[in-house]
XYZ file of C-alpha atoms in Angstrom:
780
model
C 10.692 -11.939 11.203
C 13.321 -11.638 8.153
C 16.769 -13.018 7.569
C 19.134 -10.614 6.300
C 20.886 -10.816 2.982
C 24.155 -10.270 2.624
C 28.047 -11.648 3.837
C 27.763 -12.650 7.445
C 30.886 -13.268 9.379
C 31.322 -16.701 11.238
C 30.375 -15.485 14.219
C 27.432 -13.964 12.584
C 28.187 -10.595 12.361
C 27.752 -8.526 9.016
C 30.284 -7.132 6.782
C 29.587 -3.517 5.557
C 27.656 -4.098 2.212
C 27.597 -1.119 -0.424
C 25.064 -2.410 -3.023
C 23.593 -5.193 -4.962
C 23.170 -4.955 -8.518
C 21.090 -7.528 -10.851
C 21.068 -7.712 -14.403
C 18.025 -10.151 -15.351
C 17.766 -11.235 -19.387
C 14.145 -12.633 -19.902
C 13.662 -14.639 -23.137
C 10.185 -16.116 -23.947
C 9.870 -17.825 -20.613
C 13.534 -18.340 -19.530
C 14.929 -16.201 -17.074
C 19.004 -15.785 -16.886
C 20.218 -13.760 -14.038
C 23.810 -11.886 -12.898
C 23.600 -10.825 -9.386
C 26.319 -8.879 -8.504
C 27.353 -7.714 -4.362
C 29.939 -5.408 -3.291
C 31.861 -5.133 -0.369
C 34.119 -3.639 1.232
C 36.354 -3.901 4.492
C 37.232 -0.924 5.855
C 38.223 -1.912 9.442
C 42.036 -2.684 10.137
C 41.662 -6.016 10.359
C 41.250 -9.413 8.043
C 37.689 -10.857 7.959
C 36.091 -13.935 7.338
C 32.747 -13.380 6.287
C 29.594 -15.528 5.694
C 26.985 -14.595 2.969
C 23.721 -15.805 3.418
C 21.049 -15.336 0.490
C 17.831 -16.443 -0.466
C 17.264 -18.363 -4.112
C 13.858 -19.839 -5.792
C 14.376 -23.400 -5.863
C 14.091 -23.830 -9.335
C 16.943 -21.723 -9.991
C 20.247 -23.627 -11.745
C 23.361 -21.966 -10.257
C 26.176 -22.261 -13.091
C 28.492 -19.734 -12.185
C 30.157 -18.100 -9.116
C 33.068 -15.693 -9.426
C 35.072 -13.132 -6.843
C 36.990 -9.997 -7.505
C 39.323 -8.950 -5.028
C 41.005 -5.624 -5.683
C 41.139 -6.119 -9.520
C 41.464 -10.148 -9.817
C 39.000 -12.272 -10.639
C 39.115 -15.555 -9.077
C 36.581 -18.124 -10.898
C 35.161 -21.311 -8.820
C 35.378 -24.781 -9.605
C 32.522 -27.094 -8.359
C 33.751 -29.960 -6.615
C 31.806 -32.791 -4.141
C 30.731 -30.680 -0.971
C 33.123 -32.450 1.428
C 36.304 -32.236 -0.808
C 35.614 -28.267 -1.486
C 35.329 -27.917 2.394
C 38.465 -29.531 3.194
C 40.107 -27.483 0.484
C 38.519 -24.337 2.139
C 39.858 -25.237 5.487
C 43.024 -26.225 4.211
C 43.489 -22.735 2.313
C 42.142 -20.788 5.337
C 44.922 -22.187 7.536
C 47.679 -21.297 4.906
C 46.710 -17.703 5.324
C 45.446 -17.811 1.727
C 42.033 -16.254 0.550
C 39.358 -18.697 -0.410
C 35.395 -18.853 -1.613
C 33.231 -21.587 -0.745
C 29.539 -21.184 -2.097
C 27.061 -23.927 -1.401
C 23.015 -24.992 -0.521
C 22.158 -24.798 2.709
C 21.990 -28.214 4.299
C 18.413 -27.709 5.554
C 16.862 -26.275 2.367
C 17.358 -26.096 -1.662
C 16.151 -22.023 -1.414
C 18.883 -20.736 0.715
C 22.508 -20.327 -0.120
C 25.662 -19.636 1.948
C 28.660 -18.297 1.051
C 32.295 -18.168 2.799
C 34.882 -15.721 2.267
C 37.723 -16.379 3.704
C 40.837 -13.858 4.509
C 39.257 -10.608 3.395
C 42.138 -8.108 4.462
C 41.818 -4.391 5.544
C 41.066 -2.098 2.866
C 39.995 -4.898 0.208
C 36.995 -4.647 -1.922
C 35.238 -7.965 -3.036
C 32.487 -7.997 -5.866
C 30.834 -11.539 -5.424
C 29.111 -12.452 -8.968
C 26.800 -15.550 -9.171
C 24.749 -16.474 -12.166
C 21.623 -18.725 -12.596
C 19.057 -19.477 -15.319
C 15.169 -20.291 -14.306
C 12.327 -21.161 -15.652
C 9.399 -18.947 -15.172
C 6.068 -20.204 -14.134
C 3.190 -19.413 -15.695
C 0.462 -17.790 -14.183
C -3.773 -18.670 -14.457
C -4.282 -15.290 -15.855
C -1.461 -15.925 -18.493
C 1.124 -13.803 -16.928
C 4.979 -15.145 -16.556
C 5.914 -14.388 -13.041
C 9.439 -13.963 -12.054
C 10.748 -13.280 -8.420
C 13.867 -11.889 -7.332
C 14.143 -13.289 -3.511
C 14.845 -10.622 -1.089
C 12.911 -11.745 2.034
C 14.566 -14.991 4.088
C 11.890 -16.161 6.684
C 13.249 -17.424 9.920
C 12.699 -21.153 10.296
C 11.598 -22.427 12.991
C 14.096 -24.438 14.748
C 13.645 -28.365 15.748
C 15.245 -30.651 18.006
C 18.378 -31.936 16.573
C 18.368 -29.650 13.738
C 22.009 -29.181 12.163
C 24.201 -26.750 13.926
C 26.214 -25.932 10.531
C 23.139 -24.588 9.369
C 23.355 -20.989 7.943
C 19.781 -20.606 9.009
C 20.413 -20.497 13.106
C 21.998 -16.823 13.211
C 20.792 -14.447 15.288
C 20.792 -10.862 14.298
C 20.240 -7.245 14.672
C 17.281 -5.368 13.229
C 17.113 -2.063 11.890
C 14.231 0.439 10.677
C 14.239 0.397 6.833
C 15.124 4.240 6.795
C 18.523 2.687 8.802
C 19.167 0.160 6.218
C 22.990 0.781 4.713
C 22.718 -1.062 1.534
C 21.035 -0.498 -1.684
C 19.727 -2.437 -4.704
C 19.644 -1.927 -8.263
C 18.059 -4.187 -11.254
C 18.384 -3.822 -15.056
C 15.742 -6.452 -16.763
C 15.603 -6.895 -20.735
C 12.404 -8.909 -21.576
C 12.072 -10.754 -25.106
C 9.527 -12.549 -26.898
C 9.097 -13.434 -30.622
C 5.341 -13.126 -30.061
C 5.865 -9.576 -28.615
C 4.934 -8.221 -25.085
C 1.570 -6.805 -23.864
C 2.736 -5.272 -20.949
C 4.758 -5.519 -17.562
C 3.524 -5.140 -14.033
C 5.803 -4.983 -11.171
C 4.932 -5.051 -6.971
C 7.886 -2.105 -7.062
C 8.551 0.808 -8.683
C 10.082 0.653 -12.318
C 11.594 3.336 -14.659
C 9.480 4.305 -17.612
C 9.531 0.533 -19.385
C 11.135 1.235 -23.303
C 9.148 -0.950 -26.090
C 11.911 -1.484 -29.004
C 10.304 -2.709 -32.561
C 7.226 -1.986 -33.863
C 5.678 -5.215 -32.406
C 7.170 -4.696 -29.373
C 9.183 -8.026 -29.469
C 11.618 -6.635 -26.644
C 11.404 -4.401 -23.787
C 14.184 -2.767 -21.142
C 13.234 -1.167 -17.419
C 14.858 -0.646 -14.286
C 13.693 -0.660 -10.720
C 13.421 3.031 -9.501
C 16.037 4.466 -7.170
C 15.586 4.277 -3.564
C 14.453 0.319 -3.506
C 15.588 -1.451 -0.515
C 15.244 -5.206 0.318
C 11.802 -4.664 2.403
C 9.990 -7.548 -0.232
C 10.732 -10.160 -2.673
C 10.811 -7.807 -6.372
C 8.128 -9.544 -8.611
C 7.952 -8.658 -12.444
C 4.415 -9.964 -13.903
C 5.134 -10.581 -18.069
C 2.285 -10.700 -20.414
C 2.937 -11.795 -23.923
C 0.598 -11.755 -27.010
C 0.598 -15.462 -27.103
C 2.412 -17.958 -24.700
C -0.151 -20.853 -25.149
C 1.812 -22.253 -28.448
C 3.436 -25.360 -28.006
C 7.257 -25.149 -29.201
C 10.783 -27.139 -29.006
C 13.565 -25.490 -28.791
C 17.087 -27.422 -29.678
C 20.542 -26.049 -28.302
C 24.349 -26.624 -29.390
C 26.296 -28.625 -26.482
C 30.339 -27.900 -25.986
C 31.915 -30.226 -28.121
C 35.122 -30.360 -25.600
C 33.313 -32.271 -22.989
C 34.166 -36.019 -22.054
C 31.987 -38.752 -24.567
C 28.364 -39.310 -23.582
C 28.339 -35.900 -21.242
C 25.194 -34.440 -20.938
C 26.802 -31.182 -21.991
C 28.454 -32.434 -25.465
C 25.269 -33.246 -26.987
C 22.655 -30.838 -28.153
C 19.465 -30.813 -25.776
C 16.053 -30.169 -26.824
C 13.467 -28.089 -24.303
C 9.988 -29.092 -25.256
C 6.858 -26.831 -24.238
C 3.412 -28.329 -24.341
C -0.360 -26.605 -23.718
C -2.641 -29.588 -23.501
C -6.195 -28.376 -24.297
C -7.842 -30.615 -21.662
C -10.888 -30.183 -21.680
C -13.554 -29.548 -19.250
C -15.322 -32.762 -17.342
C -18.973 -31.941 -16.645
C -20.333 -33.023 -14.678
C -16.872 -33.174 -12.123
C -16.157 -35.894 -9.733
C -18.020 -36.309 -6.687
C -15.559 -38.316 -4.860
C -12.077 -37.814 -2.969
C -10.555 -37.580 0.662
C -10.071 -33.838 1.287
C -7.284 -33.165 3.639
C -6.547 -28.877 4.807
C -3.270 -29.079 6.651
C -3.042 -25.265 7.465
C -0.132 -23.078 9.490
C -1.081 -21.562 12.654
C 1.707 -20.551 13.429
C 2.691 -17.253 15.558
C 3.924 -16.021 11.762
C 0.552 -16.420 10.539
C -0.578 -13.266 12.915
C 1.041 -10.997 10.169
C -1.017 -9.181 7.486
C -0.855 -10.825 3.810
C 0.970 -7.783 2.336
C 2.122 -3.953 3.656
C -1.098 -2.579 2.181
C -3.264 -0.514 4.539
C -5.587 -2.342 5.934
C -4.707 -5.664 4.610
C -6.140 -9.073 5.427
C -4.099 -10.781 8.477
C -3.137 -14.227 7.259
C -5.099 -16.193 9.948
C -8.374 -14.422 8.628
C -7.613 -14.978 4.988
C -6.809 -18.787 6.081
C -10.308 -18.789 7.930
C -12.055 -17.212 4.995
C -10.366 -19.850 2.228
C -11.289 -23.087 4.501
C -14.860 -21.728 4.741
C -14.984 -21.452 0.596
C -13.376 -24.858 0.597
C -15.637 -26.098 2.645
C -18.565 -24.972 1.270
C -17.297 -26.393 -2.832
C -16.858 -30.002 -1.634
C -19.021 -32.497 -2.859
C -21.693 -34.107 -1.327
C -20.302 -37.953 -0.883
C -16.652 -36.565 -0.266
C -14.937 -37.120 3.173
C -12.636 -34.679 4.422
C -10.838 -33.003 7.768
C -8.935 -30.127 8.461
C -5.343 -29.788 10.701
C -4.165 -26.587 11.820
C -0.490 -26.995 12.745
C 2.937 -25.196 14.741
C 4.611 -26.544 17.298
C 2.299 -29.049 17.583
C -0.963 -29.803 15.505
C -5.057 -30.054 16.186
C -7.776 -31.822 13.482
C -11.416 -30.970 13.675
C -11.985 -34.868 13.578
C -9.938 -38.078 14.492
C -10.585 -39.473 11.220
C -11.706 -38.017 8.174
C -15.747 -37.718 7.942
C -18.146 -37.908 5.057
C -18.692 -34.749 4.232
C -22.544 -33.694 4.969
C -24.527 -30.952 6.685
C -23.837 -32.158 10.303
C -20.149 -32.602 9.749
C -19.610 -29.289 7.855
C -21.467 -27.194 10.454
C -19.052 -29.149 13.040
C -16.158 -27.914 11.034
C -17.479 -24.322 10.305
C -17.874 -24.211 14.281
C -13.961 -25.165 14.898
C -13.276 -22.956 12.274
C -14.551 -20.038 14.018
C -12.432 -20.875 17.098
C -9.243 -20.867 14.778
C -6.298 -18.535 15.823
C -2.443 -18.591 14.667
C -1.354 -19.785 18.349
C 0.179 -22.820 17.849
C 3.992 -21.196 18.462
C 6.320 -22.678 16.005
C 6.031 -24.279 12.478
C 6.106 -27.929 12.356
C 4.456 -29.889 9.641
C 6.497 -33.076 9.639
C 4.877 -34.651 12.151
C 1.096 -33.916 11.531
C 1.992 -34.947 7.698
C 3.278 -38.523 9.488
C -0.127 -38.585 11.307
C -2.458 -37.715 8.327
C -0.790 -40.533 6.031
C -0.629 -43.193 8.752
C -4.647 -43.135 8.866
C -6.397 -45.828 6.792
C -6.853 -45.087 3.155
C -10.776 -44.578 2.266
C -11.906 -47.258 -0.554
C -12.692 -45.208 -3.973
C -12.241 -41.634 -2.516
C -8.304 -40.848 -3.238
C -6.322 -38.750 -0.901
C -5.985 -34.975 -2.130
C -3.759 -33.085 0.437
C -4.254 -29.119 0.548
C -0.908 -27.328 2.711
C -1.391 -24.105 3.279
C 2.237 -21.956 5.082
C 4.297 -18.690 5.073
C 7.285 -21.892 4.370
C 9.247 -21.178 7.864
C 10.171 -24.700 8.356
C 13.563 -25.653 8.700
C 13.483 -29.904 8.107
C 12.404 -29.000 4.223
C 14.376 -32.183 2.801
C 13.114 -34.529 5.559
C 9.047 -32.902 4.641
C 9.918 -33.851 0.679
C 11.073 -36.845 1.559
C 8.004 -38.055 3.657
C 5.614 -36.829 0.882
C 7.553 -38.526 -1.841
C 7.105 -42.017 0.143
C 3.341 -41.694 -0.071
C 3.433 -40.237 -3.362
C 0.997 -42.805 -5.101
C -1.740 -42.736 -2.594
C -2.226 -38.312 -2.725
C -1.590 -35.154 -4.641
C -0.619 -32.508 -2.769
C -1.588 -29.040 -3.467
C 0.259 -26.509 -1.507
C 0.660 -22.735 -0.842
C 2.912 -20.415 0.103
C 1.607 -17.048 1.926
C 3.676 -13.862 2.186
C 7.045 -13.251 1.415
C 9.700 -15.539 2.011
C 7.829 -18.415 2.145
C 10.050 -21.479 1.345
C 10.160 -22.009 -2.480
C 11.819 -25.404 -1.756
C 9.345 -26.423 0.663
C 6.326 -25.128 -1.284
C 7.363 -26.204 -5.121
C 9.074 -29.658 -3.763
C 6.470 -31.136 -1.704
C 3.743 -30.476 -5.103
C 6.469 -31.755 -7.305
C 7.328 -34.898 -5.896
C 3.476 -36.230 -5.264
C 2.013 -35.046 -8.720
C 0.376 -32.316 -7.610
C 0.503 -28.060 -8.249
C 2.191 -25.051 -5.777
C 1.049 -21.758 -5.312
C 2.604 -18.465 -3.881
C 0.272 -15.527 -2.517
C 2.214 -12.391 -1.933
C 0.914 -8.557 -2.380
C -2.971 -8.506 -3.157
C -3.229 -11.734 -4.323
C -5.915 -13.749 -2.636
C -5.526 -16.502 -1.135
C -9.040 -17.951 -1.547
C -9.335 -17.704 -5.695
C -5.705 -19.956 -5.862
C -7.146 -22.259 -3.310
C -10.383 -22.241 -4.658
C -8.885 -22.878 -8.585
C -6.546 -25.957 -6.895
C -9.802 -27.409 -5.849
C -10.967 -27.169 -9.143
C -7.946 -28.758 -10.456
C -8.443 -31.729 -7.632
C -11.959 -32.714 -8.964
C -11.045 -33.185 -12.636
C -10.538 -36.621 -13.734
C -7.244 -38.092 -13.351
C -5.378 -37.673 -17.349
C -3.837 -41.157 -17.569
C -1.300 -43.161 -20.013
C 0.600 -40.261 -20.326
C 3.465 -40.816 -22.763
C 5.888 -38.729 -25.384
C 7.105 -40.164 -28.609
C 9.354 -38.184 -30.978
C 10.192 -38.685 -34.858
C 13.585 -37.863 -35.221
C 15.661 -38.496 -38.443
C 17.560 -41.940 -38.583
C 20.687 -42.245 -36.071
C 19.508 -39.723 -33.803
C 17.538 -40.551 -30.678
C 16.318 -38.669 -27.687
C 17.104 -39.766 -24.238
C 14.556 -38.025 -21.600
C 16.006 -35.980 -18.691
C 12.720 -34.904 -17.240
C 11.285 -37.432 -14.707
C 8.331 -39.710 -16.493
C 5.023 -37.035 -16.499
C 2.256 -39.044 -14.979
C -0.423 -35.912 -13.928
C -1.443 -33.417 -16.318
C -3.893 -30.550 -15.104
C -6.051 -28.803 -17.276
C -4.698 -25.110 -18.091
C -1.016 -26.514 -17.060
C 1.972 -26.075 -19.158
C 4.263 -28.910 -19.346
C 8.162 -28.607 -20.336
C 9.915 -31.706 -20.985
C 13.838 -31.974 -21.345
C 15.866 -34.545 -23.419
C 19.375 -35.406 -24.900
C 19.592 -35.881 -28.326
C 22.206 -38.619 -29.204
C 23.725 -39.838 -32.293
C 24.707 -37.982 -35.915
C 22.975 -34.360 -36.329
C 21.168 -34.383 -39.860
C 21.292 -31.564 -42.401
C 20.503 -27.976 -41.592
C 16.899 -28.105 -43.315
C 16.004 -31.271 -41.023
C 12.983 -31.438 -39.121
C 12.198 -33.617 -35.939
C 8.587 -33.867 -34.089
C 7.133 -35.150 -30.852
C 4.137 -36.154 -29.921
C 2.267 -35.672 -26.498
C -0.582 -38.581 -25.846
C -3.022 -38.971 -23.225
C -6.486 -40.258 -22.292
C -9.351 -38.834 -20.144
C -12.543 -40.673 -19.170
C -11.365 -43.175 -21.909
C -11.139 -40.824 -24.764
C -7.185 -40.462 -26.442
C -5.899 -36.986 -27.027
C -2.415 -36.200 -28.624
C -0.642 -32.915 -29.519
C 2.065 -32.693 -32.044
C 4.787 -30.182 -32.843
C 6.888 -29.627 -35.533
C 10.482 -28.597 -35.164
C 13.938 -27.512 -36.653
C 16.723 -30.101 -35.679
C 19.212 -27.560 -36.718
C 20.280 -26.770 -32.752
C 21.523 -22.976 -31.700
C 24.068 -21.759 -29.774
C 24.319 -20.095 -26.347
C 27.281 -19.313 -24.230
C 25.264 -20.388 -21.152
C 23.896 -22.866 -22.275
C 21.001 -22.337 -20.146
C 19.009 -25.054 -21.396
C 21.458 -27.718 -20.983
C 21.783 -26.315 -17.513
C 17.815 -26.286 -16.974
C 17.744 -29.877 -18.110
C 20.066 -30.530 -15.511
C 18.658 -28.641 -13.151
C 15.305 -31.001 -13.800
C 17.143 -33.929 -13.339
C 18.599 -32.999 -10.583
C 15.491 -32.376 -8.650
C 14.590 -35.470 -9.435
C 17.462 -37.595 -7.855
C 18.803 -34.814 -5.009
C 16.534 -35.397 -1.819
C 19.200 -33.117 0.107
C 22.671 -33.613 1.885
C 21.296 -36.209 4.200
C 18.484 -37.926 2.910
C 19.552 -38.672 -0.725
C 20.147 -42.770 -1.298
C 23.786 -43.584 -2.085
C 22.605 -44.876 -5.740
C 21.155 -41.354 -6.832
C 23.840 -39.529 -5.047
C 26.327 -41.053 -7.819
C 24.113 -39.891 -9.900
C 23.482 -36.217 -9.017
C 27.369 -35.539 -8.206
C 28.275 -37.036 -11.481
C 25.402 -34.651 -13.437
C 26.204 -31.571 -11.049
C 29.939 -31.384 -11.418
C 29.936 -32.358 -15.551
C 26.958 -29.738 -15.892
C 28.481 -27.016 -13.655
C 25.010 -27.128 -11.658
C 25.064 -26.537 -8.122
C 23.660 -29.144 -5.929
C 22.891 -30.257 -2.266
C 26.429 -32.721 -2.909
C 28.301 -30.103 -4.475
C 29.667 -26.306 -3.955
C 31.535 -23.910 -5.538
C 35.776 -23.014 -4.235
C 37.992 -20.758 -5.706
C 40.892 -20.049 -3.875
C 43.329 -16.874 -4.103
C 46.987 -18.375 -3.593
C 48.637 -15.067 -5.569
C 48.595 -12.404 -2.538
C 52.115 -11.084 -1.895
C 51.790 -11.874 1.609
C 48.858 -14.609 2.921
C 46.720 -12.880 5.437
C 47.931 -13.249 9.244
C 46.381 -12.114 12.784
C 42.900 -13.220 13.776
C 39.536 -13.194 11.898
C 37.031 -10.741 13.193
C 33.102 -9.571 13.007
C 30.964 -6.841 11.830
C 27.243 -5.966 11.338
C 25.098 -5.415 8.823
C 21.631 -4.920 10.132
C 18.341 -6.101 9.068
C 15.448 -4.387 8.109
C 12.280 -4.470 10.499
C 8.876 -5.592 8.151
C 5.671 -4.881 9.100
C 4.963 -8.511 9.685
C 7.805 -9.143 11.390
C 7.778 -5.796 13.966
C 4.031 -7.055 14.719
C 5.056 -9.985 16.629
C 8.981 -9.111 17.173
C 10.579 -7.326 19.959
C 12.955 -4.608 18.609
C 15.907 -5.613 20.425
C 16.225 -8.627 18.194
C 17.823 -11.846 18.103
C 15.506 -14.111 18.998
C 14.965 -16.896 17.121
C 11.239 -17.289 15.865
C 9.795 -19.558 18.775
C 11.406 -17.649 21.598
C 9.451 -14.142 19.977
C 6.329 -15.660 19.448
C 6.070 -17.418 23.134
C 6.269 -20.632 22.734
C 5.908 -21.582 26.137
C 2.279 -20.765 25.329
C 2.353 -23.379 22.318
C 3.900 -26.021 24.588
C 1.230 -26.207 26.978
C -1.378 -26.075 24.406
C 0.451 -29.159 23.432
C 0.324 -31.049 26.166
C -3.443 -31.338 26.107
C -3.264 -31.863 22.226
C -5.983 -35.340 22.572
C -8.107 -33.170 24.801
C -10.854 -31.015 23.849
C -10.874 -27.419 24.668
C -13.562 -25.714 26.853
C -13.984 -23.507 23.851
C -14.453 -26.139 21.575
C -16.723 -28.050 23.899
C -18.807 -24.934 23.846
C -18.543 -24.887 20.040
C -19.868 -28.746 19.771
C -22.760 -27.531 22.113
C -23.976 -24.970 20.500
C -26.073 -26.967 17.675
C -28.807 -24.388 18.206
C -26.752 -21.339 16.722
C -28.322 -20.441 13.408
C -26.277 -20.385 10.402
C -25.896 -16.640 10.340
C -24.943 -15.994 14.085
C -22.331 -18.933 13.965
C -20.662 -17.284 10.886
C -21.139 -13.522 10.713
C -18.812 -13.170 13.907
C -16.100 -15.178 12.520
C -16.038 -13.511 8.788
C -17.055 -10.007 9.516
C -20.043 -7.622 7.209
C -18.677 -8.794 4.179
C -22.099 -10.090 2.363
C -20.428 -12.136 -0.428
C -18.954 -14.405 2.614
C -21.732 -14.093 5.004
C -24.059 -15.290 1.801
C -21.727 -18.160 1.254
C -21.483 -18.801 4.953
C -25.523 -19.428 4.384
C -25.262 -22.243 1.963
C -25.909 -25.794 3.418
C -23.923 -28.262 2.084
C -25.720 -30.073 -0.638
C -25.624 -26.807 -2.202
C -29.024 -25.272 -1.340
C -29.574 -22.183 0.551
C -32.719 -21.395 3.091
C -35.110 -18.656 3.150
C -34.322 -17.144 6.473
C -33.577 -13.450 7.985
C -29.926 -14.155 7.109
C -30.346 -14.664 3.115
C -33.152 -11.380 3.619
C -30.542 -9.300 5.114
C -27.895 -10.220 2.247
C -30.477 -9.340 -0.150
C -31.743 -6.328 0.950
C -34.820 -6.898 1.896
C -37.275 -8.138 4.332
C -37.795 -11.642 4.657
C -41.931 -10.662 4.241
C -41.494 -9.115 1.119
C -39.220 -12.330 -0.179
C -41.615 -14.670 0.837
C -44.770 -12.238 -0.559
C -42.880 -12.567 -3.912
C -42.593 -16.555 -4.227
C -44.303 -17.247 -7.348
C -45.742 -20.810 -6.524
C -48.572 -20.791 -3.535
C -47.140 -23.113 -0.552
C -44.423 -23.918 -2.832
C -40.969 -24.867 -1.186
C -39.030 -21.734 -0.382
C -35.461 -23.558 -0.257
C -35.777 -23.437 -4.024
C -36.964 -20.169 -4.563
C -33.815 -18.744 -1.892
C -31.434 -20.478 -3.691
C -32.564 -19.266 -6.895
C -32.304 -15.894 -5.636
C -28.547 -16.283 -3.889
C -27.257 -17.468 -7.356
C -28.743 -14.808 -9.145
C -26.924 -12.530 -6.587
C -23.794 -13.902 -6.654
C -23.774 -13.244 -10.765
C -25.037 -9.608 -10.208
C -23.082 -7.895 -7.360
C -19.833 -10.786 -7.130
C -18.841 -11.315 -10.457
C -15.341 -10.602 -10.383
C -14.674 -12.707 -7.489
C -16.574 -16.065 -9.995
C -13.212 -17.852 -9.202
C -13.704 -17.908 -5.521
C -17.465 -19.137 -5.842
C -17.897 -21.162 -8.921
C -17.812 -24.546 -7.500
C -19.997 -23.559 -4.893
C -22.649 -22.309 -7.509
C -22.359 -25.071 -9.838
C -23.484 -27.658 -6.700
C -26.385 -25.044 -6.324
C -27.703 -24.798 -9.757
C -27.283 -28.881 -10.002
C -29.696 -28.933 -6.503
C -32.152 -26.814 -8.210
C -32.057 -28.696 -11.424
C -32.761 -32.176 -8.969
C -35.262 -30.622 -6.675
C -36.892 -28.002 -8.385
C -36.806 -28.916 -11.545
C -40.488 -28.963 -12.924
C -40.495 -25.321 -11.722
C -37.680 -23.853 -12.301
C -38.090 -21.474 -15.021
C -40.775 -20.164 -13.480
C -38.576 -19.561 -10.095
C -36.077 -18.148 -12.542
C -38.144 -15.813 -14.322
C -39.710 -14.750 -10.891
C -36.802 -13.958 -9.643
C -34.752 -12.249 -12.015
C -38.121 -9.665 -11.872
C -38.240 -9.260 -7.931
C -34.563 -8.414 -8.155
C -34.698 -6.208 -11.381
C -31.404 -8.372 -12.717
C -30.224 -8.488 -16.024
C -28.037 -11.445 -15.318
C -28.394 -14.040 -18.177
C -31.210 -17.129 -17.334
C -28.235 -19.128 -19.304
C -26.462 -19.090 -15.843
C -29.037 -22.112 -14.348
C -27.788 -24.425 -17.629
C -25.801 -27.610 -16.080
């Protein structure tokens, strides 16, 4: 189910939206966006309208204006309660008024009231924001124009004033009455390698012999049926840099906007530890709400989200190190855990978990994540095994700030790795819980695989912790740096690190330079990265670096309209208003008192329908208007929750089927994919048994495989494991990121249990399989 984006009346009926146009300017890894929405009241009655739209939670919204019948009205940022009072007073007096604010339940949803729009009027609303672009594992910078606003599961006590409570009609995509256009300019001093988009683009025009800039636009005919996603590949992205931006000289003393501001970008070259750590408590929290029955993407034959989730969990379970602890939770309107408490990882516990995984379905109703989180945190810590939490969800929760607060209150005992599944996953939730716990977040959209991103996160979690992180500055006399970003305590291998600082004091002559040094220790060794930079600040009319610095500060202090502590709220209000960057405690307000005659008469509502998307229509009646837990048959999940502490008959049968072979257990779960079958046959210690299941994957008879065993009466498990490892490298090389950890576990097992005959087995296996794989793969 997908919420509309557009101007909605107070009574939840949309005003006719004609078009949405976006101007995007990307310089290096900072995006500046201006979004303009064109509306027209063609009715004969005045309107009060309500505009709802999604926004990436990292966006620093710093400008909002309305052009009504040729008159520009600039908004002012005020304390939210004061802004609400001013808006209501203006409306009651018949004036036109505009109010823009974050939703009270989630930082990635914005609401705008347009009051007293009279008949025949045209309203052009423009908002501007800046945003850091995240770096993908393959070196791409990702920009997403959010278009999909998923419904949020409604908890008891959910605020009535949240804009997410709206119910609106639905129409097929071809009947959607508004259009979207976007023009993009991209520039980098290092040159642009290529640009990809999940939507059709006009031909990309590269400027300059070295392709340092490019222009493109969305092809005509695009509608809001998906988020618009750009992947930008520069020739070089891993070069550390420092940019210094001039402040506004007219501001008050000690104001962030008055002093120059520095944006530091580091790419620490952290070596990969060998071998990785073999301890920890790994808890996997998987969304099992009804929306997980939808497909991963709108592509034909796209894997269902719940099936991708099950396959991902299987890969994760196979990749865990022997000796660690683990548990799996499924959550919806209620939650279920595979084990009462985390259990030690062994062949027995892994097999039990996989039997339960086979039965897992998207059948738990709505999306309530706070209760299972509290249950996980209430459990006793396991000495010597720090908690690593992996959260998978399509992000359709309401109580975002409460969830983030709960994770933050437990951040000293764990790290959280979060995954947003599909279009419209809440960036506020996914990024927020990772940020406050020192973890990392990922989003899985289009044809991307949940499996590869999850395994990359597990690999990160198995690396030793970087410690003693510090940043030092060497600046001209009389000049100092005041940190605006939170203290960095965690750095992952391959991660970009962005830090903001306010430069105070006397700025030196133009030729002066400064130096910033990042220091950290890893496994007792000290490392440092230094960057020398010019202290001459550059001017930017939009003050992009200052706005991003303010946003970085606000994200550490602002825990939502209801959750922020009083002391932090004071700092949030000060920085938000001084810097013009919206927060949960401020709102933009604009009042037009220059009408020749105040608007009179009752305000009415009109509808703009929302589109039916593939994943929505599969679980949503065409009549629309139902909230999520009504549409998905919540009576079933409520009944299920009543028996939460009991074991279902299906689970009981799974417990009792101890005689089932590995292949029989997992073949029906994961289909006929040979790679998944092979992995499902692997044992917890990393080895494979020689059996019919392995023979089927290898495409040979069990008798032929046994006959080729080079050592008479030798251990068949060693032979089977060497064959399995060779098969992975020969047949699934392009998916190595998904099996790399379990393959390393297998190679380690070979060294321990077949070390004396490893070379003999290896040479015989290569000849038997007629493989060209390099024997070096068996080196630890």
